[in-house]
C-alpha cells in the first residue's frame, strides 16, 4: 500500500475513533471493538491491532486538519509517524522532523536517533557570520544546513586522542558521519592538499555540498576554540576559492568543529572576517577509561591475531 494511501486510511480510522468516542459514553471500548471488527473483516491485512488503532487515534488528534494527507509529509511511512507521535509532542518540531526525514531519506531508526540528538535545537544555533558574508537565501540555507553540536556517538576514543585520530575515525565511519552532517554533503577527501606561495597545506576534510553549490572545508580542533583557529580557516577558504572554486560555485564555507567554545570569544573572532565560517562543538561517546586501556588489544595486536588465525586455517 503506498504511503499516502496508508496515511489517509489511518487518519480516517483515527478520526472515526475520535468522533465515536465523543458521541458514546463507553470511551476506549470503541477502539477495542473496532480493532476486533477490522481484524475479522480483513483477516489478511495486518496493522489493525488495538495498539495500532490507538496510534491512529493519536495521529488524527495530532493532525486534525485533513490537508495533512495532501502535503508531502504524507509520503512518510506510517512507522515514521508512530515514532513522531511517541517522541515529539510539539507540532512545529514534529513538522521539522517530517520535512528532514523526507529530504534526507531517513529510516525509522535514523529518525529516532536525530530526535534523541535534539536536531531541532542543534540546527541553526552555532556561532556563524553567514548574514554578513553570504547573500540571501544562501545564508539562510547554510544556517539551516550546519548544526551545533555535532554528535559523533558512533565513535569511542581514548582519553588522549588527537585531532588526527578523530579525523581518521570519522572517515572510517564515513556513512554514519554523512548521516550526522545531513543531506547534500559529498565527500571529496581528507588531508586534502592545497598550495599557496610555494608552501603546501592540508585541509582536515573537504566536502562539496550539492544544495549549497559550494565547497565546505571542515577543520577539527581538540580542546577549546582559540581566535587564531578562525584566522587559519579563513586563509584556507581564500586558497580554496582561488584554486578549486568553479565560477558557478557559491563561496566556500568553513566549518570549524571544536570540543568546546566560549561563545563571546567565537563571536569576536568572526566579527571582521569576510569569509563564511561556522563554529560548532562536537560530542563523543564516553572515552575508554584509563584503567581499561591496558586490558584492551591494540589495532596491531588484533591484526596479528587475525593473521595468525588465517595462517592456521591455511595450514
Short mmCIF file of C-alpha atoms in Angstrom, two decimals:
data_model
loop_
_atom_site.label_atom_id
_atom_site.label_comp_id
_atom_site.label_asym_id
_atom_site.label_seq_id
_atom_site.Cartn_x
_atom_site.Cartn_y
_atom_site.Cartn_z
CA UNK A 1 0.00 0.00 0.00
CA UNK A 2 1.53 3.41 -0.99
CA UNK A 3 2.45 5.59 1.96
CA UNK A 4 -0.03 8.36 1.10
CA UNK A 5 -2.91 5.88 0.83
CA UNK A 6 -1.99 4.22 4.12
CA UNK A 7 -1.66 7.58 5.87
CA UNK A 8 -5.10 8.62 4.58
CA UNK A 9 -6.64 5.32 5.72
CA UNK A 10 -5.05 5.53 9.17
CA UNK A 11 -6.10 9.17 9.53
CA UNK A 12 -9.70 8.32 8.61
CA UNK A 13 -9.79 5.43 11.10
CA UNK A 14 -8.30 7.63 13.81
CA UNK A 15 -10.79 10.39 13.07
CA UNK A 16 -13.67 7.89 13.24
CA UNK A 17 -12.49 6.66 16.65
CA UNK A 18 -12.32 10.23 17.98
CA UNK A 19 -15.82 11.04 16.72
CA UNK A 20 -17.29 7.82 18.11
CA UNK A 21 -15.65 8.35 21.49
CA UNK A 22 -17.04 11.86 21.67
CA UNK A 23 -20.55 10.59 20.96
CA UNK A 24 -20.50 7.45 23.11
CA UNK A 25 -20.19 7.02 26.84
CA UNK A 26 -18.02 3.91 26.77
CA UNK A 27 -14.78 5.53 25.57
CA UNK A 28 -11.88 3.18 24.90
CA UNK A 29 -14.17 0.15 24.41
CA UNK A 30 -14.97 1.58 20.97
CA UNK A 31 -11.33 1.19 19.94
CA UNK A 32 -11.23 -2.44 21.07
CA UNK A 33 -14.47 -3.29 19.31
CA UNK A 34 -13.32 -1.58 16.13
CA UNK A 35 -10.00 -3.49 16.26
CA UNK A 36 -11.88 -6.77 16.56
CA UNK A 37 -14.27 -5.85 13.73
CA UNK A 38 -11.45 -4.83 11.38
CA UNK A 39 -9.41 -7.97 12.04
CA UNK A 40 -12.49 -10.10 11.45
CA UNK A 41 -13.47 -8.22 8.28
CA UNK A 42 -9.92 -8.04 6.87
CA UNK A 43 -8.06 -11.07 8.26
CA UNK A 44 -5.27 -10.82 5.66
CA UNK A 45 -4.41 -7.20 6.46
CA UNK A 46 -2.04 -6.60 9.35
CA UNK A 47 -1.90 -3.40 11.36
CA UNK A 48 -5.35 -3.29 12.95
CA UNK A 49 -4.28 -4.22 16.46
CA UNK A 50 -5.61 -2.29 19.44
CA UNK A 51 -2.19 -0.69 19.89
CA UNK A 52 -2.08 0.47 16.26
CA UNK A 53 -5.59 1.85 16.41
CA UNK A 54 -4.59 3.91 19.41
CA UNK A 55 -1.72 5.30 17.34
CA UNK A 56 -4.17 6.11 14.54
CA UNK A 57 -6.32 8.00 17.02
CA UNK A 58 -3.28 9.92 18.28
CA UNK A 59 -2.24 10.64 14.68
CA UNK A 60 -5.67 12.07 13.80
CA UNK A 61 -5.67 14.03 17.04
CA UNK A 62 -2.21 15.46 16.30
CA UNK A 63 -3.28 16.38 12.74
CA UNK A 64 -6.97 17.37 12.92
CA UNK A 65 -6.71 19.14 9.56
CA UNK A 66 -7.47 16.74 6.69
CA UNK A 67 -4.93 18.52 4.47
CA UNK A 68 -2.14 16.63 6.28
CA UNK A 69 -2.67 13.79 3.80
CA UNK A 70 -2.38 16.18 0.86
CA UNK A 71 1.04 17.51 1.88
CA UNK A 72 4.42 15.90 1.10
CA UNK A 73 4.69 14.57 4.65
CA UNK A 74 2.00 12.05 3.71
CA UNK A 75 4.73 10.25 1.79
CA UNK A 76 6.37 9.21 5.06
CA UNK A 77 5.81 5.58 6.08
CA UNK A 78 3.34 5.08 8.89
CA UNK A 79 6.13 3.74 11.10
CA UNK A 80 7.79 7.17 10.99
CA UNK A 81 4.58 8.79 12.18
CA UNK A 82 4.45 6.34 15.11
CA UNK A 83 7.97 7.42 16.13
CA UNK A 84 6.99 11.08 15.85
CA UNK A 85 3.83 10.60 17.90
CA UNK A 86 5.79 8.78 20.60
CA UNK A 87 8.79 11.09 20.79
CA UNK A 88 7.82 14.59 19.60
CA UNK A 89 4.93 16.38 21.27
CA UNK A 90 5.44 19.87 19.82
CA UNK A 91 3.69 20.32 16.46
CA UNK A 92 6.34 22.61 14.92
CA UNK A 93 9.15 20.27 15.93
CA UNK A 94 7.21 17.31 14.55
CA UNK A 95 6.78 19.11 11.22
CA UNK A 96 10.52 19.85 11.09
CA UNK A 97 11.37 16.17 11.61
CA UNK A 98 8.86 15.16 8.93
CA UNK A 99 10.47 17.51 6.43
CA UNK A 100 14.00 16.41 7.32
CA UNK A 101 13.02 12.75 7.04
CA UNK A 102 11.79 13.33 3.50
CA UNK A 103 14.75 15.50 2.49
CA UNK A 104 17.34 13.07 3.85
CA UNK A 105 15.58 9.75 3.24
CA UNK A 106 15.94 8.77 6.91
CA UNK A 107 14.98 5.29 8.03
CA UNK A 108 12.86 4.99 11.15
CA UNK A 109 15.98 4.22 13.23
CA UNK A 110 17.84 7.27 11.91
CA UNK A 111 14.79 9.45 12.60
CA UNK A 112 14.77 8.17 16.20
CA UNK A 113 18.48 8.98 16.57
CA UNK A 114 18.01 12.50 15.21
CA UNK A 115 15.15 13.12 17.65
CA UNK A 116 17.21 11.71 20.51
CA UNK A 117 20.05 14.02 19.46
CA UNK A 118 17.74 17.09 19.59
CA UNK A 119 18.29 18.06 15.96
CA UNK A 120 15.67 20.82 16.29
CA UNK A 121 17.89 22.52 18.88
CA UNK A 122 21.22 21.91 17.16
CA UNK A 123 20.18 23.19 13.75
CA UNK A 124 20.86 26.87 13.21
CA UNK A 125 22.26 27.51 16.70
CA UNK A 126 26.03 27.72 16.10
CA UNK A 127 28.15 30.87 16.01
CA UNK A 128 28.47 31.99 12.39
CA UNK A 129 28.83 35.10 10.23
CA UNK A 130 26.67 33.98 7.31
CA UNK A 131 24.36 37.02 7.29
CA UNK A 132 27.30 39.36 6.58
CA UNK A 133 29.29 37.07 4.25
CA UNK A 134 26.65 35.25 2.17
CA UNK A 135 23.74 36.62 0.12
CA UNK A 136 20.17 35.65 0.92
CA UNK A 137 18.79 32.99 0.58
CA UNK A 138 22.22 31.26 0.58
CA UNK A 139 22.87 32.48 4.13
CA UNK A 140 19.56 31.03 5.39
CA UNK A 141 20.16 27.70 3.68
CA UNK A 142 23.70 27.49 5.10
CA UNK A 143 22.40 28.29 8.59
CA UNK A 144 19.81 25.51 8.35
CA UNK A 145 22.30 23.02 6.91
CA UNK A 146 25.01 23.17 9.60
CA UNK A 147 24.46 22.15 13.23
CA UNK A 148 25.76 22.71 16.74
CA UNK A 149 26.78 20.44 18.34
CA UNK A 150 27.63 17.51 16.10
CA UNK A 151 27.11 14.20 17.85
CA UNK A 152 29.65 11.54 16.96
CA UNK A 153 28.12 8.81 19.10
CA UNK A 154 29.40 6.16 16.70
CA UNK A 155 32.98 6.88 17.84
CA UNK A 156 34.67 5.80 21.05
CA UNK A 157 38.01 7.49 21.58
CA UNK A 158 40.64 7.09 24.30
CA UNK A 159 41.17 9.99 26.69
CA UNK A 160 44.37 11.11 24.96
CA UNK A 161 43.09 11.07 21.37
CA UNK A 162 44.46 13.57 18.87
CA UNK A 163 42.82 15.53 16.07
CA UNK A 164 44.14 13.05 13.51
CA UNK A 165 42.50 10.19 15.49
CA UNK A 166 39.14 11.97 15.37
CA UNK A 167 39.52 12.68 11.67
CA UNK A 168 40.53 9.07 10.95
CA UNK A 169 37.59 7.70 12.93
CA UNK A 170 35.08 9.88 11.07
CA UNK A 171 36.44 8.86 7.68
CA UNK A 172 36.38 5.17 8.69
CA UNK A 173 32.71 5.64 9.61
CA UNK A 174 32.00 7.94 6.65
CA UNK A 175 28.44 6.69 6.14
CA UNK A 176 27.43 7.48 9.73
CA UNK A 177 29.35 10.75 9.56
CA UNK A 178 27.45 11.77 6.42
CA UNK A 179 24.14 10.97 8.14
CA UNK A 180 25.11 13.28 11.02
CA UNK A 181 26.23 16.01 8.62
CA UNK A 182 22.91 15.82 6.74
CA UNK A 183 21.75 15.65 3.14
CA UNK A 184 23.78 17.14 0.34
CA UNK A 185 27.34 16.54 1.56
CA UNK A 186 29.65 14.88 -0.99
CA UNK A 187 32.97 13.67 0.41
CA UNK A 188 35.99 14.97 -1.51
CA UNK A 189 38.91 13.90 0.69
CA UNK A 190 40.85 14.08 3.95
CA UNK A 191 44.11 15.95 4.43
CA UNK A 192 43.28 17.48 1.07
CA UNK A 193 46.39 19.21 -0.31
CA UNK A 194 46.38 22.89 -1.30
CA UNK A 195 49.28 25.16 -2.22
CA UNK A 196 49.89 28.87 -1.69
CA UNK A 197 53.05 30.92 -2.01
CA UNK A 198 55.15 27.88 -2.72
CA UNK A 199 54.07 26.16 0.51
CA UNK A 200 51.88 23.12 0.93
CA UNK A 201 48.94 22.87 3.33
CA UNK A 202 46.37 20.16 4.08
CA UNK A 203 42.66 20.58 4.85
CA UNK A 204 41.36 18.18 7.52
CA UNK A 205 38.28 17.28 5.44
CA UNK A 206 36.91 18.70 2.22
CA UNK A 207 33.30 18.29 1.09
CA UNK A 208 31.15 19.69 -1.69
CA UNK A 209 27.54 20.50 -0.80
CA UNK A 210 25.10 19.80 -3.62
CA UNK A 211 22.29 22.09 -2.41
CA UNK A 212 24.55 24.96 -1.37
CA UNK A 213 26.64 24.53 -4.55
CA UNK A 214 29.88 25.18 -2.73
CA UNK A 215 32.90 23.55 -1.14
CA UNK A 216 32.84 23.10 2.62
CA UNK A 217 36.15 22.93 4.48
CA UNK A 218 35.93 21.16 7.86
CA UNK A 219 38.67 21.67 10.44
CA UNK A 220 38.79 19.87 13.80
CA UNK A 221 40.26 21.26 16.99
CA UNK A 222 40.72 19.24 20.16
CA UNK A 223 40.04 21.33 23.25
CA UNK A 224 38.83 24.91 23.41
CA UNK A 225 38.33 27.20 20.45
CA UNK A 226 41.00 29.88 20.03
CA UNK A 227 40.72 33.05 17.88
CA UNK A 228 43.69 32.02 15.72
CA UNK A 229 41.73 28.94 14.60
CA UNK A 230 39.32 31.21 12.72
CA UNK A 231 42.20 33.09 11.08
CA UNK A 232 43.76 29.88 9.78
CA UNK A 233 40.44 28.60 8.44
CA UNK A 234 39.83 31.97 6.78
CA UNK A 235 43.18 31.55 4.99
CA UNK A 236 42.20 28.08 3.79
CA UNK A 237 38.90 29.35 2.41
CA UNK A 238 40.68 32.06 0.42
CA UNK A 239 43.00 29.48 -1.14
CA UNK A 240 40.14 27.09 -1.98
CA UNK A 241 38.11 29.92 -3.54
CA UNK A 242 41.07 30.88 -5.75
CA UNK A 243 42.27 27.39 -6.71
CA UNK A 244 39.28 24.98 -6.58
CA UNK A 245 36.11 27.02 -6.81
CA UNK A 246 34.35 26.98 -10.19
CA UNK A 247 32.89 30.29 -11.44
CA UNK A 248 29.38 28.86 -10.96
CA UNK A 249 30.09 27.79 -7.36
CA UNK A 250 28.96 29.76 -4.35
CA UNK A 251 31.62 30.99 -1.85
CA UNK A 252 33.38 28.23 0.06
CA UNK A 253 32.14 27.77 3.64
CA UNK A 254 34.32 26.89 6.61
CA UNK A 255 33.08 24.66 9.43
CA UNK A 256 35.31 24.59 12.49
CA UNK A 257 34.31 21.77 14.86
CA UNK A 258 35.88 22.04 18.29
CA UNK A 259 35.46 20.33 21.64
CA UNK A 260 34.44 23.48 23.47
CA UNK A 261 33.98 27.17 22.70
CA UNK A 262 33.45 30.40 24.56
CA UNK A 263 30.61 31.96 22.61
CA UNK A 264 31.73 35.56 23.20
CA UNK A 265 35.29 34.82 22.02
CA UNK A 266 33.90 32.98 18.98
CA UNK A 267 31.67 35.93 18.04
CA UNK A 268 34.58 38.38 18.29
CA UNK A 269 36.83 36.03 16.28
CA UNK A 270 34.37 36.08 13.37
CA UNK A 271 33.33 39.73 13.65
CA UNK A 272 35.53 41.19 10.89
CA UNK A 273 36.21 38.03 8.88
CA UNK A 274 34.87 38.27 5.33
CA UNK A 275 34.66 34.53 4.62
CA UNK A 276 31.60 32.48 5.75
CA UNK A 277 32.61 30.43 8.80
CA UNK A 278 30.63 28.49 11.38
CA UNK A 279 31.97 27.34 14.74
CA UNK A 280 30.33 24.23 16.21
CA UNK A 281 31.11 21.85 19.04
CA UNK A 282 31.12 18.05 18.93
CA UNK A 283 30.18 15.34 21.41
CA UNK A 284 31.59 11.83 21.64
CA UNK A 285 30.62 8.67 23.46
CA UNK A 286 32.34 8.14 26.76
CA UNK A 287 36.09 7.75 26.31
CA UNK A 288 37.76 4.48 27.22
CA UNK A 289 38.77 4.68 30.91
CA UNK A 290 42.50 4.71 31.63
CA UNK A 291 42.29 1.57 33.79
CA UNK A 292 40.86 -0.42 30.85
CA UNK A 293 43.31 0.68 28.17
CA UNK A 294 45.93 -1.88 29.15
CA UNK A 295 43.43 -4.73 29.03
CA UNK A 296 42.13 -3.91 25.55
CA UNK A 297 44.02 -5.16 22.48
CA UNK A 298 45.58 -2.61 20.17
CA UNK A 299 44.75 -2.48 16.46
CA UNK A 300 48.15 -4.01 15.73
CA UNK A 301 47.51 -6.87 18.16
CA UNK A 302 44.11 -7.54 16.60
CA UNK A 303 45.61 -7.59 13.11
CA UNK A 304 48.33 -10.01 14.25
CA UNK A 305 45.72 -12.25 15.88
CA UNK A 306 43.59 -12.28 12.74
CA UNK A 307 46.61 -13.03 10.58
CA UNK A 308 47.56 -15.88 12.90
CA UNK A 309 44.04 -17.34 12.60
CA UNK A 310 44.20 -17.12 8.82
CA UNK A 311 47.60 -18.83 8.75
CA UNK A 312 46.29 -21.66 10.97
CA UNK A 313 43.31 -22.18 8.65
CA UNK A 314 45.58 -22.34 5.59
CA UNK A 315 47.95 -24.84 7.23
#
